[in-house]
Amino acid sequence: QVQLVESGGGLVQTGGSLRLSCAASGSTFSTYAMGWFRQAPGKEREFVAGISRSGSSTHYADSAKGRFTISRDNAQNTVYLQMNSLKPEDTAVYYCAGRYNFMDYVITAEREYGYWGQGTQVTVSS
């Protein structure tokens, strides 16, 4: 079992930045592919960014490319999402997700993730 706890959300103005963190329990974090997803009001949850177990590979949704950066610190059992140049359309609940992966590649499909955090609210005001 892996427990994921997100933090770092909040209210920010357009153009501002936030850094989300996701702390994982357990000693096997380095064997998990990790991802960030978000769900805006009235919309389905969508993939934002993913990172492989070693951190060597990352993948971003088109909406996040050039503005968001996913990273991880396996020694600290934490994955991060640095969000810059935020827009009102980035407003959503952001979720951290994890899945054991014996190979070192990024997982982008929501249905493949078995562990989820409780979410953290990000609100971008115009």
Tab-separated table of N, CA and C in Angstrom:
chain	number	residue	atom	x	y	z
A	1	GLN	N	0.831	-1.196	0.000
A	1	GLN	CA	0.000	0.000	0.000
A	1	GLN	C	0.868	1.249	0.000
A	2	VAL	N	0.439	2.200	-0.796
A	2	VAL	CA	1.118	3.487	-0.858
A	2	VAL	C	0.089	4.561	-0.567
A	3	GLN	N	0.430	5.461	0.310
A	3	GLN	CA	-0.437	6.607	0.570
A	3	GLN	C	0.213	7.861	0.009
A	4	LEU	N	-0.602	8.661	-0.664
A	4	LEU	CA	-0.110	9.877	-1.314
A	4	LEU	C	-0.815	11.083	-0.714
A	5	VAL	N	-0.042	12.093	-0.373
A	5	VAL	CA	-0.606	13.297	0.224
A	5	VAL	C	-0.076	14.511	-0.526
A	6	GLU	N	-1.002	15.234	-1.169
A	6	GLU	CA	-0.619	16.432	-1.907
A	6	GLU	C	-0.636	17.662	-1.013
A	7	SER	N	0.141	18.645	-1.396
A	7	SER	CA	0.142	19.944	-0.728
A	7	SER	C	0.628	20.992	-1.708
A	8	GLY	N	0.439	22.258	-1.346
A	8	GLY	CA	0.960	23.330	-2.165
A	8	GLY	C	-0.051	24.077	-3.002
A	9	GLY	N	-1.296	23.614	-2.994
A	9	GLY	CA	-2.311	24.317	-3.751
A	9	GLY	C	-2.668	25.640	-3.103
A	10	GLY	N	-3.470	26.430	-3.817
A	10	GLY	CA	-3.885	27.707	-3.271
A	10	GLY	C	-4.444	28.615	-4.332
A	11	LEU	N	-4.571	29.877	-3.969
A	11	LEU	CA	-5.103	30.905	-4.859
A	11	LEU	C	-3.940	31.753	-5.374
A	12	VAL	N	-3.890	31.925	-6.688
A	12	VAL	CA	-2.820	32.694	-7.306
A	12	VAL	C	-3.399	33.498	-8.459
A	13	GLN	N	-2.764	34.618	-8.765
A	13	GLN	CA	-3.224	35.436	-9.876
A	13	GLN	C	-2.688	34.899	-11.198
A	14	THR	N	-3.360	35.279	-12.266
A	14	THR	CA	-2.904	34.913	-13.605
A	14	THR	C	-1.442	35.318	-13.790
A	15	GLY	N	-0.666	34.386	-14.322
A	15	GLY	CA	0.752	34.626	-14.514
A	15	GLY	C	1.626	34.204	-13.356
A	16	GLY	N	1.006	33.846	-12.260
A	16	GLY	CA	1.752	33.442	-11.076
A	16	GLY	C	2.223	31.999	-11.136
A	17	SER	N	2.844	31.572	-10.044
A	17	SER	CA	3.415	30.231	-9.968
A	17	SER	C	2.997	29.539	-8.684
A	18	LEU	N	2.949	28.232	-8.752
A	18	LEU	CA	2.734	27.385	-7.588
A	18	LEU	C	3.577	26.129	-7.750
A	19	ARG	N	3.977	25.572	-6.621
A	19	ARG	CA	4.679	24.296	-6.636
A	19	ARG	C	3.901	23.304	-5.789
A	20	LEU	N	3.382	22.284	-6.456
A	20	LEU	CA	2.679	21.230	-5.755
A	20	LEU	C	3.661	20.134	-5.350
A	21	SER	N	3.403	19.554	-4.201
A	21	SER	CA	4.201	18.435	-3.718
A	21	SER	C	3.292	17.255	-3.439
A	22	CYS	N	3.826	16.072	-3.588
A	22	CYS	CA	3.099	14.853	-3.278
A	22	CYS	C	4.049	13.939	-2.513
A	23	ALA	N	3.753	13.753	-1.250
A	23	ALA	CA	4.584	12.911	-0.398
A	23	ALA	C	3.998	11.501	-0.341
A	24	ALA	N	4.859	10.524	-0.551
A	24	ALA	CA	4.429	9.129	-0.573
A	24	ALA	C	4.964	8.382	0.631
A	25	SER	N	4.136	7.500	1.163
A	25	SER	CA	4.572	6.649	2.257
A	25	SER	C	5.227	5.403	1.698
A	26	GLY	N	5.931	4.674	2.533
A	26	GLY	CA	6.516	3.418	2.099
A	26	GLY	C	7.927	3.553	1.578
A	27	SER	N	8.578	2.410	1.415
A	27	SER	CA	9.984	2.395	1.035
A	27	SER	C	10.216	2.016	-0.409
A	28	THR	N	9.130	1.903	-1.189
A	28	THR	CA	9.270	1.458	-2.570
A	28	THR	C	8.940	2.551	-3.568
A	29	PHE	N	9.021	3.797	-3.128
A	29	PHE	CA	8.631	4.915	-3.998
A	29	PHE	C	9.411	4.903	-5.295
A	30	SER	N	10.663	4.525	-5.259
A	30	SER	CA	11.507	4.556	-6.456
A	30	SER	C	11.097	3.521	-7.499
A	31	THR	N	10.177	2.639	-7.164
A	31	THR	CA	9.682	1.662	-8.131
A	31	THR	C	8.342	2.079	-8.738
A	32	TYR	N	7.892	3.273	-8.411
A	32	TYR	CA	6.586	3.744	-8.873
A	32	TYR	C	6.719	4.823	-9.938
A	33	ALA	N	5.988	4.636	-11.024
A	33	ALA	CA	5.759	5.743	-11.940
A	33	ALA	C	4.749	6.666	-11.275
A	34	MET	N	4.943	7.969	-11.465
A	34	MET	CA	4.070	8.945	-10.824
A	34	MET	C	3.474	9.887	-11.854
A	35	GLY	N	2.304	10.416	-11.525
A	35	GLY	CA	1.654	11.337	-12.433
A	35	GLY	C	0.855	12.388	-11.682
A	36	TRP	N	0.591	13.459	-12.375
A	36	TRP	CA	-0.308	14.503	-11.890
A	36	TRP	C	-1.496	14.594	-12.848
A	37	PHE	N	-2.678	14.646	-12.263
A	37	PHE	CA	-3.912	14.810	-13.007
A	37	PHE	C	-4.668	15.993	-12.411
A	38	ARG	N	-5.656	16.483	-13.139
A	38	ARG	CA	-6.481	17.558	-12.597
A	38	ARG	C	-7.922	17.395	-13.053
A	39	GLN	N	-8.826	17.942	-12.246
A	39	GLN	CA	-10.241	17.900	-12.581
A	39	GLN	C	-10.856	19.258	-12.291
A	40	ALA	N	-11.315	19.900	-13.339
A	40	ALA	CA	-11.997	21.184	-13.223
A	40	ALA	C	-13.488	20.936	-13.006
A	41	PRO	N	-14.194	21.906	-12.439
A	41	PRO	CA	-15.635	21.736	-12.203
A	41	PRO	C	-16.377	21.395	-13.488
A	42	GLY	N	-17.170	20.354	-13.439
A	42	GLY	CA	-17.966	19.960	-14.580
A	42	GLY	C	-17.220	19.239	-15.675
A	43	LYS	N	-15.950	18.942	-15.436
A	43	LYS	CA	-15.142	18.268	-16.453
A	43	LYS	C	-14.579	16.970	-15.922
A	44	GLU	N	-14.146	16.116	-16.829
A	44	GLU	CA	-13.519	14.867	-16.432
A	44	GLU	C	-12.079	15.120	-15.992
A	45	ARG	N	-11.585	14.199	-15.191
A	45	ARG	CA	-10.198	14.300	-14.765
A	45	ARG	C	-9.297	14.068	-15.974
A	46	GLU	N	-8.213	14.844	-16.052
A	46	GLU	CA	-7.318	14.746	-17.197
A	46	GLU	C	-5.863	14.673	-16.755
A	47	PHE	N	-5.073	14.037	-17.583
A	47	PHE	CA	-3.641	13.914	-17.355
A	47	PHE	C	-2.973	15.270	-17.529
A	48	VAL	N	-2.023	15.566	-16.644
A	48	VAL	CA	-1.260	16.795	-16.733
A	48	VAL	C	0.217	16.504	-17.033
A	49	ALA	N	0.822	15.631	-16.222
A	49	ALA	CA	2.247	15.328	-16.385
A	49	ALA	C	2.553	13.987	-15.733
A	50	GLY	N	3.565	13.318	-16.254
A	50	GLY	CA	3.986	12.045	-15.693
A	50	GLY	C	5.494	11.929	-15.683
A	51	ILE	N	5.995	11.077	-14.787
A	51	ILE	CA	7.436	10.894	-14.659
A	51	ILE	C	7.716	9.426	-14.390
A	52	SER	N	8.786	8.923	-14.975
A	52	SER	CA	9.143	7.525	-14.799
A	52	SER	C	9.737	7.292	-13.408
A	53	ARG	N	9.919	6.049	-13.053
A	53	ARG	CA	10.358	5.719	-11.702
A	53	ARG	C	11.710	6.311	-11.356
A	54	SER	N	12.596	6.412	-12.319
A	54	SER	CA	13.920	6.980	-12.048
A	54	SER	C	13.945	8.502	-12.201
A	55	GLY	N	12.933	9.034	-12.871
A	55	GLY	CA	12.910	10.460	-13.165
A	55	GLY	C	13.565	10.807	-14.488
A	56	SER	N	14.041	9.799	-15.204
A	56	SER	CA	14.762	10.064	-16.451
A	56	SER	C	13.839	10.441	-17.600
A	57	SER	N	12.570	10.066	-17.485
A	57	SER	CA	11.613	10.366	-18.555
A	57	SER	C	10.418	11.111	-17.986
A	58	THR	N	9.954	12.098	-18.754
A	58	THR	CA	8.757	12.849	-18.378
A	58	THR	C	7.870	13.021	-19.603
A	59	HIS	N	6.620	13.308	-19.351
A	59	HIS	CA	5.673	13.547	-20.443
A	59	HIS	C	4.625	14.535	-19.954
A	60	TYR	N	4.213	15.439	-20.844
A	60	TYR	CA	3.276	16.488	-20.474
A	60	TYR	C	2.092	16.534	-21.420
A	61	ALA	N	0.944	16.920	-20.875
A	61	ALA	CA	-0.180	17.267	-21.721
A	61	ALA	C	0.171	18.540	-22.484
A	62	ASP	N	-0.439	18.713	-23.627
A	62	ASP	CA	-0.144	19.910	-24.424
A	62	ASP	C	-0.391	21.186	-23.626
A	63	SER	N	-1.400	21.170	-22.779
A	63	SER	CA	-1.749	22.358	-21.994
A	63	SER	C	-0.678	22.711	-20.971
A	64	ALA	N	0.179	21.741	-20.637
A	64	ALA	CA	1.196	21.955	-19.609
A	64	ALA	C	2.597	22.191	-20.177
A	65	LYS	N	2.789	21.843	-21.412
A	65	LYS	CA	4.126	21.954	-22.006
A	65	LYS	C	4.627	23.392	-21.990
A	66	GLY	N	5.879	23.538	-21.553
A	66	GLY	CA	6.495	24.854	-21.516
A	66	GLY	C	6.167	25.677	-20.291
A	67	ARG	N	5.175	25.236	-19.506
A	67	ARG	CA	4.791	25.982	-18.308
A	67	ARG	C	4.961	25.174	-17.023
A	68	PHE	N	4.719	23.875	-17.108
A	68	PHE	CA	4.778	23.001	-15.934
A	68	PHE	C	6.004	22.093	-16.022
A	69	THR	N	6.553	21.761	-14.860
A	69	THR	CA	7.672	20.833	-14.788
A	69	THR	C	7.426	19.823	-13.675
A	70	ILE	N	7.466	18.558	-14.044
A	70	ILE	CA	7.338	17.499	-13.041
A	70	ILE	C	8.730	17.002	-12.687
A	71	SER	N	8.936	16.711	-11.416
A	71	SER	CA	10.216	16.185	-10.962
A	71	SER	C	9.964	15.305	-9.748
A	72	ARG	N	10.987	14.581	-9.347
A	72	ARG	CA	10.833	13.716	-8.183
A	72	ARG	C	12.146	13.625	-7.430
A	73	ASP	N	12.032	13.362	-6.145
A	73	ASP	CA	13.178	13.127	-5.280
A	73	ASP	C	12.925	11.783	-4.604
A	74	ASN	N	13.545	10.754	-5.113
A	74	ASN	CA	13.280	9.417	-4.582
A	74	ASN	C	13.814	9.246	-3.161
A	75	ALA	N	14.809	10.013	-2.798
A	75	ALA	CA	15.317	9.937	-1.428
A	75	ALA	C	14.322	10.520	-0.431
A	76	GLN	N	13.513	11.462	-0.902
A	76	GLN	CA	12.517	12.111	-0.055
A	76	GLN	C	11.108	11.587	-0.295
A	77	ASN	N	10.979	10.588	-1.167
A	77	ASN	CA	9.656	10.007	-1.474
A	77	ASN	C	8.657	11.081	-1.891
A	78	THR	N	9.086	11.987	-2.742
A	78	THR	CA	8.239	13.111	-3.109
A	78	THR	C	8.309	13.389	-4.607
A	79	VAL	N	7.160	13.708	-5.163
A	79	VAL	CA	7.086	14.159	-6.550
A	79	VAL	C	6.527	15.581	-6.537
A	80	TYR	N	7.011	16.386	-7.459
A	80	TYR	CA	6.651	17.800	-7.502
A	80	TYR	C	6.035	18.168	-8.850
A	81	LEU	N	5.251	19.229	-8.818
A	81	LEU	CA	4.765	19.829	-10.056
A	81	LEU	C	4.945	21.335	-9.917
A	82	GLN	N	5.939	21.859	-10.622
A	82	GLN	CA	6.165	23.299	-10.660
A	82	GLN	C	5.304	23.882	-11.777
A	83	MET	N	4.443	24.810	-11.414
A	83	MET	CA	3.517	25.394	-12.373
A	83	MET	C	3.797	26.891	-12.492
A	84	ASN	N	4.177	27.314	-13.682
A	84	ASN	CA	4.465	28.714	-13.957
A	84	ASN	C	3.481	29.266	-14.982
A	85	SER	N	3.426	30.584	-15.072
A	85	SER	CA	2.547	31.248	-16.053
A	85	SER	C	1.129	30.706	-15.974
A	86	LEU	N	0.609	30.635	-14.782
A	86	LEU	CA	-0.704	30.038	-14.582
A	86	LEU	C	-1.810	30.866	-15.214
A	87	LYS	N	-2.819	30.159	-15.700
A	87	LYS	CA	-3.959	30.762	-16.377
A	87	LYS	C	-5.238	30.380	-15.632
A	88	PRO	N	-6.302	31.145	-15.790
A	88	PRO	CA	-7.572	30.779	-15.140
A	88	PRO	C	-8.040	29.372	-15.508
A	89	GLU	N	-7.747	28.934	-16.721
A	89	GLU	CA	-8.160	27.590	-17.136
A	89	GLU	C	-7.365	26.477	-16.461
A	90	ASP	N	-6.348	26.832	-15.699
A	90	ASP	CA	-5.626	25.835	-14.895
A	90	ASP	C	-6.324	25.562	-13.570
A	91	THR	N	-7.365	26.326	-13.269
A	91	THR	CA	-8.106	26.118	-12.034
A	91	THR	C	-8.721	24.726	-12.007
A	92	ALA	N	-8.400	23.985	-10.960
A	92	ALA	CA	-8.864	22.601	-10.849
A	92	ALA	C	-8.383	22.026	-9.523
A	93	VAL	N	-8.900	20.853	-9.212
A	93	VAL	CA	-8.317	20.049	-8.142
A	93	VAL	C	-7.226	19.192	-8.787
A	94	TYR	N	-6.045	19.244	-8.219
A	94	TYR	CA	-4.907	18.512	-8.754
A	94	TYR	C	-4.648	17.271	-7.904
A	95	TYR	N	-4.515	16.148	-8.595
A	95	TYR	CA	-4.314	14.864	-7.938
A	95	TYR	C	-2.964	14.264	-8.316
A	96	CYS	N	-2.340	13.685	-7.327
A	96	CYS	CA	-1.133	12.912	-7.525
A	96	CYS	C	-1.534	11.440	-7.642
A	97	ALA	N	-0.866	10.709	-8.528
A	97	ALA	CA	-1.170	9.295	-8.711
A	97	ALA	C	0.108	8.493	-8.848
A	98	GLY	N	0.047	7.240	-8.424
A	98	GLY	CA	1.222	6.390	-8.485
A	98	GLY	C	0.881	4.968	-8.887
A	99	ARG	N	1.841	4.318	-9.528
A	99	ARG	CA	1.649	2.917	-9.892
A	99	ARG	C	2.988	2.208	-9.934
A	100	TYR	N	3.064	1.043	-9.354
A	100	TYR	CA	4.291	0.259	-9.458
A	100	TYR	C	4.561	-0.038	-10.923
A	101	ASN	N	5.805	0.148	-11.325
A	101	ASN	CA	6.187	-0.122	-12.702
A	101	ASN	C	7.573	-0.758	-12.697
A	102	PHE	N	7.662	-2.001	-13.165
A	102	PHE	CA	8.956	-2.676	-13.120
A	102	PHE	C	9.894	-2.164	-14.200
A	103	MET	N	9.331	-1.409	-15.149
A	103	MET	CA	10.165	-0.791	-16.176
A	103	MET	C	10.130	0.725	-15.999
A	104	ASP	N	11.121	1.375	-16.581
A	104	ASP	CA	11.317	2.808	-16.346
A	104	ASP	C	10.724	3.643	-17.477
A	105	TYR	N	9.394	3.757	-17.488
A	105	TYR	CA	8.754	4.608	-18.489
A	105	TYR	C	7.582	5.348	-17.871
A	106	VAL	N	7.111	6.360	-18.564
A	106	VAL	CA	6.030	7.200	-18.076
A	106	VAL	C	4.682	6.547	-18.351
A	107	ILE	N	3.791	6.654	-17.411
A	107	ILE	CA	2.414	6.177	-17.574
A	107	ILE	C	1.503	7.384	-17.658
A	108	THR	N	0.698	7.445	-18.705
A	108	THR	CA	-0.184	8.599	-18.885
A	108	THR	C	-1.659	8.278	-18.707
A	109	ALA	N	-2.025	7.016	-18.768
A	109	ALA	CA	-3.438	6.640	-18.702
A	109	ALA	C	-3.930	6.603	-17.267
A	110	GLU	N	-5.013	7.322	-17.014
A	110	GLU	CA	-5.579	7.378	-15.663
A	110	GLU	C	-5.934	5.995	-15.146
A	111	ARG	N	-6.452	5.139	-15.997
A	111	ARG	CA	-6.939	3.832	-15.546
A	111	ARG	C	-5.807	2.917	-15.095
A	112	GLU	N	-4.583	3.263	-15.431
A	112	GLU	CA	-3.456	2.410	-15.050
A	112	GLU	C	-2.904	2.753	-13.670
A	113	TYR	N	-3.334	3.855	-13.116
A	113	TYR	CA	-2.841	4.240	-11.794
A	113	TYR	C	-3.726	3.642	-10.705
A	114	GLY	N	-3.087	3.064	-9.706
A	114	GLY	CA	-3.842	2.413	-8.646
A	114	GLY	C	-3.901	3.185	-7.347
A	115	TYR	N	-2.999	4.144	-7.206
A	115	TYR	CA	-2.948	4.905	-5.965
A	115	TYR	C	-3.139	6.394	-6.268
A	116	TRP	N	-3.993	7.018	-5.447
A	116	TRP	CA	-4.342	8.417	-5.657
A	116	TRP	C	-4.299	9.181	-4.343
A	117	GLY	N	-3.908	10.443	-4.443
A	117	GLY	CA	-4.008	11.320	-3.304
A	117	GLY	C	-5.401	11.909	-3.199
A	118	GLN	N	-5.604	12.730	-2.193
A	118	GLN	CA	-6.924	13.296	-1.939
A	118	GLN	C	-7.185	14.547	-2.769
A	119	GLY	N	-6.143	15.092	-3.361
A	119	GLY	CA	-6.294	16.268	-4.209
A	119	GLY	C	-5.996	17.561	-3.475
A	120	THR	N	-5.555	18.543	-4.233
A	120	THR	CA	-5.303	19.874	-3.698
A	120	THR	C	-5.853	20.902	-4.679
A	121	GLN	N	-6.562	21.889	-4.170
A	121	GLN	CA	-7.237	22.875	-5.009
A	121	GLN	C	-6.259	23.943	-5.485
A	122	VAL	N	-6.292	24.197	-6.780
A	122	VAL	CA	-5.543	25.302	-7.382
A	122	VAL	C	-6.550	26.233	-8.026
A	123	THR	N	-6.526	27.484	-7.634
A	123	THR	CA	-7.436	28.471	-8.195
A	123	THR	C	-6.621	29.633	-8.748
A	124	VAL	N	-6.826	29.934	-10.016
A	124	VAL	CA	-6.109	31.017	-10.676
A	124	VAL	C	-7.108	32.115	-10.990
A	125	SER	N	-6.916	33.267	-10.403
A	125	SER	CA	-7.836	34.376	-10.615
A	125	SER	C	-7.382	35.232	-11.792
A	126	SER	N	-8.367	35.787	-12.486
A	126	SER	CA	-8.063	36.607	-13.667
A	126	SER	C	-7.924	38.067	-13.288
